[in-house]
């Protein structure tokens, strides 16, 4: 069985990101387990750079200072592959050479041993989002909403310690967008995962229900 990590708050401590000596953003915030911090701002404002800082893959062209902590553990200088960040992007980014279920099995931690055990975990993850029986399907046969659900479950089975959401709803149509907002935020709450969402859509922020920081502004309750 998949071991669920202990839920801990995520803290951005005096994080400042600059590009060519221009300050893009300065943020200090703590995100409690199951809550979502929304960072809002237009394209080019530094939203995605903040997620890259949190994920450990910030482009060297940017200059960053400050600390990232999960609980009391300082992740600032920890390699990206050891931060246990679950990341959802605008595109599902499913592996085309793997089946739908294979995409999920790929993310199951190595500590879960046994082919049948790993497959059963993936099948259960698919069933949780209405995709029972889809394990052997080709990802290209899925609708946009189905691909988004597979991408979400792939992130969750990886046993992340926190979530980074990079405008994951922006390419969905209006009806699917609302469904995916409800699904992503409810699953984050159920798993007790702190999450950072970057978006330019105020409806995303409203659905997230947590604090909002506008680039260059202050947190709003």
XYZ file of N, CA, C and O in Angstrom:
884
model
N 0.837 -1.205 0.000
C 0.000 0.000 0.000
C 0.869 1.251 0.000
O 1.996 1.241 0.481
N 0.304 2.322 -0.550
C 1.027 3.590 -0.621
C 1.002 4.274 0.735
O -0.048 4.458 1.337
N 2.186 4.612 1.227
C 2.279 5.302 2.507
C 1.995 6.787 2.310
O 2.613 7.449 1.471
N 1.040 7.327 3.042
C 0.678 8.729 2.918
C 1.644 9.557 3.762
O 1.805 9.301 4.960
N 2.319 10.541 3.142
C 3.271 11.341 3.917
C 2.563 12.204 4.955
O 1.388 12.554 4.797
N 3.275 12.502 6.008
C 2.747 13.393 7.040
C 2.459 14.766 6.423
O 3.253 15.288 5.644
N 1.297 15.311 6.730
C 0.956 16.612 6.168
C 1.583 17.725 7.001
O 1.521 17.718 8.230
N 2.212 18.659 6.301
C 2.906 19.769 6.952
C 2.647 21.052 6.169
O 2.414 21.007 4.964
N 2.709 22.197 6.835
C 2.528 23.461 6.126
C 3.713 23.760 5.212
O 4.838 23.307 5.459
N 3.445 24.528 4.180
C 4.470 24.977 3.241
C 4.690 26.465 3.467
O 3.730 27.237 3.507
N 5.933 26.867 3.633
C 6.238 28.267 3.940
C 7.169 28.871 2.898
O 8.216 28.292 2.581
N 6.774 30.030 2.383
C 7.636 30.869 1.563
C 8.120 31.978 2.484
O 7.336 32.812 2.932
N 9.408 31.953 2.803
C 9.954 32.892 3.775
C 10.797 33.954 3.072
O 11.899 33.659 2.586
N 10.259 35.168 3.006
C 10.979 36.301 2.399
C 11.538 35.955 1.016
O 12.706 36.223 0.711
N 10.698 35.353 0.175
C 11.127 34.963 -1.167
C 11.050 36.169 -2.099
O 9.992 36.786 -2.256
N 12.167 36.504 -2.694
C 12.239 37.587 -3.674
C 12.852 37.038 -4.948
O 13.863 36.324 -4.898
N 12.234 37.352 -6.077
C 12.752 36.903 -7.374
C 12.974 38.120 -8.254
O 12.089 38.968 -8.411
N 14.168 38.182 -8.819
C 14.546 39.311 -9.676
C 14.976 38.798 -11.041
O 15.451 37.674 -11.175
N 14.822 39.650 -12.038
C 15.298 39.357 -13.386
C 15.954 40.618 -13.916
O 15.324 41.680 -13.975
N 17.223 40.504 -14.260
C 17.988 41.662 -14.761
C 17.891 42.844 -13.792
O 17.626 43.980 -14.184
N 18.054 42.541 -12.508
C 18.052 43.532 -11.430
C 16.683 44.185 -11.203
O 16.570 45.119 -10.423
N 15.652 43.653 -11.876
C 14.290 44.155 -11.634
C 13.570 43.163 -10.725
O 13.526 41.966 -11.010
N 13.017 43.640 -9.620
C 12.293 42.765 -8.704
C 10.927 42.420 -9.288
O 10.111 43.306 -9.563
N 10.700 41.117 -9.504
C 9.417 40.668 -10.040
C 8.390 40.473 -8.934
O 7.228 40.824 -9.084
N 8.824 39.915 -7.823
C 7.888 39.656 -6.726
C 8.642 39.466 -5.432
O 9.823 39.116 -5.416
N 7.954 39.728 -4.352
C 8.464 39.490 -3.004
C 7.305 38.909 -2.196
O 6.257 39.555 -2.056
N 7.474 37.689 -1.712
C 6.367 36.961 -1.086
C 6.816 36.310 0.213
O 7.875 35.684 0.271
N 6.003 36.446 1.241
C 6.126 35.659 2.466
C 4.738 35.128 2.790
O 3.780 35.904 2.859
N 4.624 33.820 2.945
C 3.316 33.227 3.224
C 3.490 31.818 3.748
O 4.492 31.151 3.454
N 2.521 31.368 4.525
C 2.468 29.980 4.977
C 1.163 29.378 4.510
O 0.090 29.970 4.683
N 1.260 28.225 3.858
C 0.082 27.519 3.344
C -0.125 26.278 4.204
O 0.727 25.388 4.242
N -1.257 26.219 4.877
C -1.536 25.100 5.763
C -1.971 23.872 4.965
O -2.429 23.983 3.822
N -1.827 22.670 5.538
C -2.252 21.461 4.837
C -3.711 21.554 4.375
O -4.594 21.942 5.145
N -3.944 21.236 3.110
C -5.291 21.278 2.553
C -5.725 22.639 2.059
O -6.812 22.778 1.503
N -4.887 23.652 2.240
C -5.234 25.000 1.779
C -4.502 25.321 0.481
O -3.517 24.688 0.117
N -5.028 26.348 -0.219
C -4.440 26.776 -1.484
C -4.097 28.257 -1.391
O -4.954 29.078 -1.050
N -2.850 28.590 -1.685
C -2.435 29.979 -1.819
C -2.443 30.313 -3.304
O -1.790 29.624 -4.095
N -3.184 31.349 -3.692
C -3.253 31.746 -5.099
C -2.367 32.958 -5.342
O -2.446 33.947 -4.624
N -1.515 32.851 -6.362
C -0.688 33.959 -6.806
C -1.262 34.443 -8.133
O -1.313 33.684 -9.106
N -1.737 35.688 -8.162
C -2.371 36.225 -9.363
C -1.527 37.328 -9.978
O -0.882 38.093 -9.265
N -1.570 37.394 -11.288
C -0.862 38.446 -11.987
C -0.849 38.159 -13.472
O -1.092 37.028 -13.908
N -0.568 39.164 -14.294
C -0.553 38.979 -15.742
C 0.660 38.178 -16.197
O 1.590 37.928 -15.420
N 0.658 37.778 -17.455
C 1.803 37.057 -18.017
C 3.064 37.907 -17.879
O 3.027 39.117 -18.065
N 4.166 37.232 -17.529
C 5.430 37.935 -17.392
C 5.650 38.576 -16.038
O 6.671 39.230 -15.809
N 4.722 38.365 -15.114
C 4.831 39.005 -13.802
C 5.685 38.206 -12.813
O 5.981 38.684 -11.728
N 6.045 36.976 -13.188
C 6.883 36.176 -12.305
C 6.162 35.043 -11.598
O 6.756 34.360 -10.766
N 4.879 34.824 -11.937
C 4.120 33.763 -11.269
C 4.770 32.388 -11.450
O 4.993 31.656 -10.492
N 5.061 32.049 -12.693
C 5.647 30.730 -12.957
C 7.057 30.626 -12.404
O 7.511 29.535 -12.035
N 7.770 31.747 -12.331
C 9.109 31.738 -11.732
C 9.024 31.367 -10.260
O 9.904 30.664 -9.733
N 7.968 31.818 -9.586
C 7.791 31.463 -8.180
C 7.573 29.961 -8.034
O 8.146 29.320 -7.135
N 6.763 29.378 -8.917
C 6.557 27.932 -8.864
C 7.857 27.194 -9.161
O 8.162 26.170 -8.535
N 8.628 27.705 -10.117
C 9.909 27.073 -10.441
C 10.860 27.140 -9.249
O 11.600 26.186 -8.979
N 10.842 28.253 -8.526
C 11.651 28.364 -7.301
C 11.215 27.302 -6.299
O 12.049 26.600 -5.701
N 9.903 27.176 -6.104
C 9.393 26.199 -5.136
C 9.688 24.773 -5.571
O 9.948 23.896 -4.748
N 9.669 24.544 -6.886
C 9.918 23.196 -7.383
C 11.385 22.847 -7.515
O 11.732 21.678 -7.709
N 12.254 23.856 -7.444
C 13.689 23.608 -7.516
C 14.259 23.633 -8.912
O 15.361 23.126 -9.146
N 13.530 24.230 -9.867
C 14.038 24.263 -11.242
C 13.986 25.676 -11.836
O 13.737 25.862 -13.026
N 14.251 26.682 -11.009
C 14.254 28.062 -11.478
C 15.418 28.287 -12.438
O 16.561 27.924 -12.153
N 15.128 28.911 -13.579
C 16.141 29.212 -14.579
C 17.225 30.101 -13.956
O 16.917 31.062 -13.248
N 18.501 29.799 -14.210
C 19.592 30.605 -13.646
C 19.557 32.074 -14.061
O 20.238 32.902 -13.442
N 18.767 32.409 -15.093
C 18.642 33.809 -15.495
C 17.984 34.636 -14.393
O 18.169 35.860 -14.326
N 17.215 33.986 -13.532
C 16.565 34.673 -12.419
C 17.468 34.630 -11.191
O 18.226 33.675 -10.990
N 17.354 35.653 -10.373
C 18.070 35.708 -9.108
C 17.032 35.602 -7.990
O 16.100 36.419 -7.932
N 17.162 34.599 -7.140
C 16.187 34.377 -6.082
C 16.850 34.377 -4.717
O 17.988 33.916 -4.557
N 16.136 34.888 -3.735
C 16.583 34.825 -2.351
C 15.387 34.439 -1.493
O 14.240 34.495 -1.937
N 15.650 34.057 -0.261
C 14.589 33.599 0.617
C 14.633 32.089 0.779
O 15.514 31.412 0.234
N 13.664 31.555 1.530
C 13.678 30.123 1.836
C 12.318 29.490 1.559
O 11.276 30.141 1.640
N 12.358 28.191 1.245
C 11.155 27.373 1.102
C 11.228 26.271 2.143
O 12.234 25.550 2.215
N 10.184 26.139 2.956
C 10.176 25.113 3.997
C 8.898 24.298 3.912
O 7.825 24.829 3.613
N 9.024 22.991 4.188
C 7.864 22.133 4.383
C 7.928 21.672 5.829
O 8.883 20.994 6.232
N 6.982 22.133 6.636
C 7.131 21.971 8.075
C 8.343 22.759 8.524
O 8.496 23.928 8.193
N 9.262 22.109 9.228
C 10.509 22.764 9.646
C 11.680 22.393 8.735
O 12.813 22.828 8.969
N 11.402 21.611 7.694
C 12.466 21.157 6.789
C 12.724 22.213 5.714
O 11.828 22.596 4.959
N 13.960 22.664 5.622
C 14.343 23.680 4.646
C 14.669 23.005 3.315
O 15.613 22.219 3.213
N 13.876 23.322 2.287
C 14.061 22.715 0.966
C 14.815 23.614 -0.003
O 15.035 23.234 -1.153
N 15.221 24.785 0.446
C 15.760 25.794 -0.459
C 16.886 25.272 -1.338
O 16.946 25.585 -2.536
N 17.780 24.484 -0.774
C 18.929 23.994 -1.536
C 18.837 22.504 -1.841
O 19.833 21.879 -2.223
N 17.628 21.949 -1.699
C 17.415 20.528 -1.989
C 17.139 20.350 -3.481
O 16.431 21.156 -4.093
N 17.687 19.310 -4.083
C 17.486 19.055 -5.508
C 16.005 18.854 -5.815
O 15.238 18.350 -4.982
N 15.617 19.236 -7.025
C 14.207 19.171 -7.424
C 13.615 17.778 -7.238
O 12.475 17.636 -6.763
N 14.372 16.743 -7.583
C 13.824 15.383 -7.513
C 13.710 14.855 -6.094
O 13.209 13.753 -5.884
N 14.167 15.639 -5.109
C 14.052 15.207 -3.711
C 13.113 16.104 -2.902
O 13.003 15.955 -1.687
N 12.422 17.015 -3.584
C 11.506 17.917 -2.870
C 10.109 17.334 -2.694
O 9.317 17.852 -1.917
N 9.782 16.308 -3.435
C 8.451 15.691 -3.369
C 7.342 16.703 -3.688
O 6.321 16.755 -3.000
N 7.579 17.495 -4.734
C 6.561 18.446 -5.190
C 5.707 17.779 -6.259
O 6.233 17.138 -7.174
N 4.392 17.915 -6.139
C 3.479 17.446 -7.178
C 3.107 18.631 -8.052
O 2.612 19.634 -7.546
N 3.360 18.527 -9.353
C 3.188 19.679 -10.239
C 2.170 19.385 -11.328
O 2.255 18.358 -12.015
N 1.197 20.283 -11.471
C 0.237 20.228 -12.573
C 0.439 21.448 -13.450
O 0.416 22.585 -12.963
N 0.620 21.211 -14.748
C 0.831 22.295 -15.704
C -0.438 22.560 -16.515
O -1.458 21.886 -16.338
N -0.364 23.515 -17.431
C -1.492 23.809 -18.315
C -1.846 22.589 -19.155
O -3.021 22.330 -19.406
N -0.830 21.860 -19.620
C -1.047 20.655 -20.424
C -0.869 19.416 -19.556
O -0.031 19.413 -18.648
N -1.639 18.349 -19.834
C -1.537 17.132 -19.020
C -0.157 16.474 -19.085
O 0.270 15.829 -18.132
N 0.521 16.594 -20.243
C 1.872 16.041 -20.414
C 1.919 14.547 -20.124
O 2.845 14.048 -19.484
N 0.916 13.814 -20.628
C 0.928 12.359 -20.488
C 1.953 11.764 -21.450
O 2.161 12.268 -22.556
N 2.598 10.689 -21.026
C 3.589 10.028 -21.867
C 2.872 9.265 -22.983
O 2.100 8.337 -22.696
N 3.106 9.606 -24.253
C 2.370 8.964 -25.345
C 2.743 7.498 -25.556
O 1.959 6.736 -26.130
N 3.928 7.096 -25.105
C 4.378 5.718 -25.324
C 3.888 4.770 -24.230
O 4.143 3.565 -24.298
N 3.180 5.316 -23.213
C 2.631 4.493 -22.143
C 1.113 4.483 -22.211
O 0.492 5.431 -22.709
N 0.507 3.448 -21.691
C -0.951 3.421 -21.580
C -1.398 4.423 -20.522
O -0.571 5.000 -19.797
N -2.702 4.617 -20.427
C -3.234 5.491 -19.386
C -2.777 5.006 -18.009
O -2.250 5.777 -17.197
N -2.946 3.719 -17.764
C -2.520 3.169 -16.481
C -1.016 3.202 -16.303
O -0.520 3.427 -15.200
N -0.291 3.000 -17.399
C 1.164 3.051 -17.339
C 1.668 4.409 -16.916
O 2.676 4.524 -16.211
N 0.959 5.462 -17.335
C 1.317 6.810 -16.916
C 1.246 6.949 -15.405
O 2.083 7.618 -14.794
N 0.243 6.319 -14.813
C 0.079 6.426 -13.363
C 1.066 5.522 -12.632
O 1.691 5.932 -11.644
N 1.246 4.310 -13.125
C 2.199 3.398 -12.502
C 3.595 4.022 -12.481
O 4.342 3.868 -11.512
N 3.938 4.749 -13.527
C 5.249 5.400 -13.617
C 5.526 6.278 -12.402
O 6.671 6.391 -11.957
N 4.475 6.902 -11.849
C 4.642 7.854 -10.752
C 4.579 7.212 -9.371
O 4.876 7.864 -8.371
N 4.168 5.953 -9.296
C 4.073 5.287 -7.994
C 5.473 5.160 -7.394
O 6.407 4.740 -8.075
N 5.657 5.544 -6.137
C 6.991 5.490 -5.525
C 7.594 4.087 -5.559
O 6.862 3.090 -5.466
N 8.911 4.001 -5.696
C 9.588 2.697 -5.735
C 9.348 1.851 -4.487
O 9.494 0.627 -4.541
N 8.991 2.511 -3.390
C 8.748 1.756 -2.155
C 7.542 0.833 -2.269
O 7.389 -0.105 -1.486
N 6.661 1.111 -3.230
C 5.525 0.224 -3.494
C 6.009 -0.850 -4.452
O 6.269 -0.595 -5.628
N 6.155 -2.051 -3.959
C 6.776 -3.121 -4.744
C 5.731 -4.109 -5.271
O 4.662 -4.276 -4.699
N 6.096 -4.733 -6.373
C 5.238 -5.751 -6.955
C 4.391 -5.186 -8.086
O 3.671 -4.207 -7.905
N 4.505 -5.820 -9.252
C 3.792 -5.315 -10.433
C 2.289 -5.263 -10.209
O 1.629 -4.280 -10.566
N 1.734 -6.318 -9.623
C 0.284 -6.359 -9.425
C -0.168 -5.316 -8.407
O -1.233 -4.700 -8.555
N 0.632 -5.115 -7.376
C 0.289 -4.111 -6.369
C 0.281 -2.719 -6.977
O -0.622 -1.905 -6.730
N 1.284 -2.422 -7.791
C 1.384 -1.108 -8.421
C 0.245 -0.898 -9.415
O -0.338 0.189 -9.495
N -0.092 -1.954 -10.148
C -1.206 -1.842 -11.095
C -2.520 -1.621 -10.348
O -3.346 -0.801 -10.752
N -2.723 -2.344 -9.256
C -3.967 -2.205 -8.492
C -4.106 -0.787 -7.952
O -5.209 -0.213 -7.943
N -3.000 -0.207 -7.513
C -3.028 1.169 -7.013
C -3.434 2.128 -8.134
O -4.257 3.029 -7.935
N -2.872 1.920 -9.330
C -3.211 2.777 -10.470
C -4.671 2.605 -10.881
O -5.356 3.586 -11.194
N -5.143 1.368 -10.881
C -6.542 1.129 -11.250
C -7.493 1.795 -10.254
O -8.526 2.350 -10.638
N -7.134 1.751 -8.986
C -7.958 2.401 -7.972
C -7.948 3.919 -8.162
O -8.980 4.582 -8.035
N -6.788 4.464 -8.517
C -6.694 5.909 -8.756
C -7.565 6.327 -9.936
O -8.225 7.368 -9.898
N -7.585 5.519 -10.987
C -8.429 5.819 -12.143
C -9.914 5.738 -11.775
O -10.714 6.592 -12.177
N -10.262 4.714 -11.005
C -11.668 4.560 -10.610
C -12.144 5.736 -9.770
O -13.310 6.150 -9.863
N -11.259 6.314 -8.966
C -11.631 7.443 -8.108
C -12.084 8.665 -8.903
O -12.795 9.521 -8.373
N -11.643 8.761 -10.163
C -12.012 9.923 -10.979
C -12.859 9.519 -12.181
O -12.860 10.171 -13.223
N -13.588 8.405 -12.022
C -14.534 8.003 -13.052
C -13.919 7.373 -14.279
O -14.544 7.347 -15.348
N -12.714 6.816 -14.154
C -12.035 6.229 -15.308
C -11.729 4.751 -15.085
O -10.721 4.234 -15.562
N -12.615 4.063 -14.379
C -12.444 2.625 -14.179
C -12.436 1.929 -15.537
O -13.221 2.258 -16.425
N -11.529 0.987 -15.710
C -11.449 0.254 -16.966
C -10.616 0.929 -18.044
O -10.514 0.429 -19.159
N -9.988 2.062 -17.703
C -9.206 2.812 -18.691
C -7.712 2.469 -18.650
O -6.935 3.070 -19.382
N -7.315 1.512 -17.830
C -5.893 1.276 -17.610
C -5.129 1.057 -18.916
O -4.042 1.617 -19.121
N -5.680 0.243 -19.824
C -4.955 -0.123 -21.045
C -5.228 0.795 -22.226
O -4.740 0.543 -23.333
N -5.964 1.864 -22.005
C -6.279 2.787 -23.095
C -5.056 3.598 -23.508
O -4.167 3.894 -22.699
N -5.032 3.993 -24.792
C -4.026 4.913 -25.308
C -4.407 6.318 -24.868
O -5.557 6.736 -25.062
N -3.479 7.093 -24.278
C -3.823 8.454 -23.838
C -4.415 9.331 -24.943
O -5.223 10.216 -24.669
N -4.038 9.053 -26.197
C -4.536 9.874 -27.302
C -6.024 9.674 -27.553
O -6.645 10.466 -28.258
N -6.599 8.610 -26.995
C -8.037 8.367 -27.186
C -8.882 9.101 -26.144
O -10.108 9.043 -26.204
N -8.244 9.786 -25.200
C -8.967 10.452 -24.121
C -9.374 11.862 -24.517
O -8.703 12.524 -25.311
N -10.444 12.339 -23.903
C -10.846 13.737 -24.057
C -9.932 14.613 -23.214
O -9.164 14.122 -22.379
N -10.025 15.925 -23.409
C -9.204 16.846 -22.625
C -9.458 16.721 -21.138
O -8.520 16.738 -20.328
N -10.717 16.584 -20.759
C -11.046 16.446 -19.345
C -10.535 15.148 -18.752
O -10.068 15.113 -17.610
N -10.600 14.066 -19.536
C -10.090 12.778 -19.053
C -8.576 12.823 -18.881
O -8.036 12.315 -17.899
N -7.881 13.450 -19.834
C -6.430 13.585 -19.709
C -6.061 14.375 -18.454
O -5.099 14.041 -17.756
N -6.836 15.431 -18.174
C -6.560 16.248 -16.995
C -6.737 15.440 -15.715
O -5.960 15.578 -14.763
N -7.733 14.552 -15.695
C -7.952 13.723 -14.511
C -6.835 12.701 -14.327
O -6.401 12.433 -13.204
N -6.352 12.150 -15.433
C -5.231 11.213 -15.345
C -3.990 11.937 -14.818
O -3.271 11.429 -13.955
N -3.747 13.157 -15.330
C -2.587 13.927 -14.876
C -2.674 14.213 -13.376
O -1.668 14.139 -12.657
N -3.870 14.533 -12.899
C -4.056 14.795 -11.467
C -3.744 13.547 -10.648
O -3.003 13.617 -9.654
N -4.291 12.410 -11.054
C -4.071 11.189 -10.284
C -2.612 10.739 -10.349
O -2.086 10.179 -9.384
N -1.957 10.996 -11.479
C -0.530 10.666 -11.578
C 0.273 11.457 -10.544
O 1.195 10.938 -9.916
N -0.092 12.720 -10.366
C 0.578 13.541 -9.356
C 0.297 13.007 -7.954
O 1.204 12.868 -7.130
N -0.943 12.682 -7.675
C -1.321 12.285 -6.316
C -0.727 10.939 -5.910
O -0.358 10.752 -4.745
N -0.612 9.983 -6.852
C -0.052 8.680 -6.467
C 1.449 8.771 -6.203
O 2.027 7.858 -5.607
N 2.071 9.867 -6.616
C 3.508 10.026 -6.356
C 3.794 10.385 -4.904
O 4.959 10.532 -4.519
N 2.733 10.498 -4.085
C 2.851 10.832 -2.660
C 3.589 12.154 -2.447
O 4.578 12.219 -1.707
N 3.114 13.241 -3.089
C 3.805 14.525 -2.934
C 3.606 15.092 -1.539
O 2.646 14.740 -0.842
N 4.496 16.002 -1.152
C 4.363 16.690 0.125
C 3.646 18.030 -0.042
O 3.147 18.591 0.936
N 3.616 18.541 -1.273
C 2.873 19.771 -1.571
C 2.595 19.814 -3.067
O 3.202 19.060 -3.850
N 1.659 20.676 -3.466
C 1.253 20.796 -4.869
C 1.619 22.164 -5.426
O 1.479 23.184 -4.739
N 2.046 22.176 -6.678
C 2.311 23.401 -7.422
C 1.427 23.359 -8.666
O 1.546 22.447 -9.490
N 0.531 24.329 -8.791
C -0.489 24.330 -9.842
C -0.246 25.508 -10.779
O -0.496 26.656 -10.424
N 0.246 25.218 -11.975
C 0.617 26.260 -12.935
C -0.490 26.428 -13.974
O -0.454 25.829 -15.043
N -1.508 27.218 -13.626
C -2.669 27.475 -14.487
C -3.204 26.179 -15.108
O -3.388 26.091 -16.327
N -3.490 25.165 -14.297
C -3.870 23.859 -14.853
C -5.250 23.813 -15.494
O -5.585 22.810 -16.135
N -6.043 24.871 -15.330
C -7.399 24.856 -15.886
C -7.537 25.726 -17.139
O -8.590 25.764 -17.754
N -6.482 26.418 -17.505
C -6.601 27.483 -18.508
C -6.934 26.971 -19.909
O -7.491 27.708 -20.719
N -6.602 25.718 -20.212
C -6.863 25.208 -21.561
C -8.112 24.347 -21.656
O -8.383 23.752 -22.698
N -8.888 24.288 -20.583
C -10.136 23.529 -20.584
C -11.299 24.451 -20.929
O -11.247 25.648 -20.662
N -12.360 23.869 -21.500
C -13.531 24.704 -21.775
C -14.243 25.034 -20.465
O -13.930 24.476 -19.413
N -15.187 25.937 -20.525
C -15.776 26.509 -19.308
C -16.356 25.454 -18.377
O -16.102 25.466 -17.165
N -17.125 24.511 -18.925
C -17.758 23.491 -18.085
C -16.713 22.591 -17.438
O -16.774 22.302 -16.238
N -15.738 22.147 -18.224
C -14.690 21.274 -17.687
C -13.824 22.001 -16.669
O -13.354 21.411 -15.704
N -13.629 23.290 -16.898
C -12.791 24.078 -15.997
C -13.354 24.041 -14.586
O -12.629 23.810 -13.617
N -14.656 24.247 -14.460
C -15.265 24.245 -13.138
C -15.208 22.856 -12.504
O -14.935 22.716 -11.313
N -15.423 21.821 -13.307
C -15.351 20.453 -12.785
C -13.946 20.140 -12.259
O -13.790 19.537 -11.190
N -12.938 20.545 -13.027
C -11.568 20.246 -12.623
C -11.147 21.069 -11.408
O -10.396 20.587 -10.562
N -11.607 22.315 -11.332
C -11.323 23.098 -10.121
C -11.830 22.356 -8.890
O -11.116 22.183 -7.900
N -13.095 21.931 -8.950
C -13.689 21.250 -7.802
C -12.931 19.968 -7.473
O -12.682 19.660 -6.302
N -12.544 19.230 -8.512
C -11.849 17.967 -8.292
C -10.464 18.192 -7.696
O -10.093 17.573 -6.694
N -9.694 19.082 -8.289
C -8.323 19.312 -7.826
C -8.308 19.829 -6.391
O -7.579 19.309 -5.536
N -9.132 20.820 -6.105
C -9.107 21.415 -4.765
C -9.673 20.462 -3.712
O -9.172 20.408 -2.589
N -10.676 19.676 -4.076
C -11.224 18.713 -3.109
C -10.224 17.603 -2.823
O -10.086 17.150 -1.680
N -9.500 17.162 -3.853
C -8.507 16.116 -3.655
C -7.326 16.632 -2.824
O -6.775 15.911 -1.998
N -6.941 17.891 -3.047
C -5.863 18.474 -2.245
C -6.263 18.559 -0.780
O -5.471 18.251 0.120
N -7.516 18.973 -0.541
C -8.007 19.050 0.842
C -8.042 17.672 1.483
O -7.614 17.487 2.626
N -8.554 16.692 0.745
C -8.683 15.343 1.294
C -7.322 14.748 1.637
O -7.180 14.019 2.618
N -6.311 15.071 0.829
C -4.971 14.553 1.070
C -4.189 15.396 2.063
O -3.088 15.015 2.475
N -4.738 16.539 2.460
C -4.046 17.421 3.399
C -2.797 18.046 2.823
O -1.817 18.261 3.536
N -2.835 18.357 1.522
C -1.653 18.905 0.867
C -1.741 20.422 0.746
O -2.737 20.943 0.240
N -0.713 21.148 1.171
C -0.673 22.582 0.891
C -0.403 22.776 -0.603
O 0.342 22.004 -1.209
N -1.024 23.790 -1.195
C -0.874 23.992 -2.641
C -0.664 25.465 -2.955
O -1.214 26.344 -2.286
N 0.137 25.712 -3.986
C 0.296 27.058 -4.532
C -0.243 27.038 -5.957
O 0.190 26.219 -6.781
N -1.193 27.909 -6.231
C -1.796 28.035 -7.556
C -1.386 29.365 -8.160
O -1.504 30.405 -7.504
N -0.892 29.350 -9.388
C -0.669 30.610 -10.095
C -1.672 30.700 -11.228
O -1.941 29.719 -11.927
N -2.255 31.882 -11.397
C -3.309 32.067 -12.381
C -3.499 33.550 -12.666
O -3.044 34.404 -11.909
N -4.177 33.837 -13.788
C -4.614 35.207 -14.061
C -6.135 35.272 -14.025
O -6.720 36.307 -14.307
N -6.785 34.143 -13.663
C -8.243 34.022 -13.683
C -8.791 34.127 -12.255
O -8.532 33.265 -11.418
N -9.554 35.169 -11.997
C -10.097 35.375 -10.647
C -11.051 34.256 -10.246
O -11.229 33.981 -9.050
N -11.666 33.581 -11.222
C -12.558 32.461 -10.897
C -11.776 31.292 -10.298
O -12.295 30.570 -9.442
N -10.533 31.108 -10.745
C -9.682 30.081 -10.136
C -9.436 30.401 -8.667
O -9.527 29.537 -7.800
N -9.108 31.660 -8.408
C -8.825 32.087 -7.036
C -10.051 31.921 -6.149
O -9.952 31.471 -4.999
N -11.218 32.263 -6.685
C -12.451 32.131 -5.904
C -12.724 30.672 -5.575
O -13.101 30.330 -4.449
N -12.516 29.789 -6.567
C -12.750 28.368 -6.342
C -11.754 27.781 -5.352
O -12.093 26.896 -4.572
N -10.522 28.279 -5.371
C -9.494 27.774 -4.454
C -9.841 28.087 -3.009
O -9.576 27.294 -2.104
N -10.415 29.253 -2.783
C -10.940 29.592 -1.470
C -9.926 29.984 -0.418
O -10.285 30.196 0.736
N -8.655 30.103 -0.783
C -7.648 30.478 0.203
C -7.197 31.909 0.038
O -7.878 32.730 -0.588
N -6.045 32.210 0.615
C -5.480 33.557 0.497
C -5.049 33.815 -0.939
O -4.700 32.895 -1.686
N -5.082 35.094 -1.321
C -4.676 35.501 -2.669
C -3.595 36.568 -2.536
O -3.734 37.510 -1.763
N -2.517 36.378 -3.285
C -1.495 37.408 -3.361
C -1.421 37.871 -4.815
O -1.186 37.065 -5.718
N -1.678 39.143 -5.020
C -1.506 39.707 -6.347
C -0.071 40.190 -6.451
O 0.457 40.767 -5.513
N 0.559 39.943 -7.588
C 1.943 40.328 -7.773
C 2.090 41.815 -7.496
O 1.390 42.645 -8.093
N 2.955 42.139 -6.528
C 3.130 43.538 -6.133
C 2.141 43.985 -5.069
O 2.179 45.112 -4.617
N 1.229 43.049 -4.659
C 0.232 43.414 -3.656
C 0.405 42.601 -2.387
O 1.397 41.916 -2.190
N -0.557 42.686 -1.507
C -0.510 41.987 -0.224
C -1.522 40.850 -0.224
O -2.453 40.804 -1.025
N -1.338 39.921 0.691
C -2.272 38.799 0.826
C -3.643 39.317 1.238
O -3.760 40.241 2.031
N -4.676 38.698 0.649
C -6.056 39.031 1.005
C -6.689 37.824 1.670
O -6.567 36.702 1.177
N -7.404 38.002 2.768
C -8.017 36.856 3.437
C -9.177 36.306 2.624
O -9.728 36.997 1.783
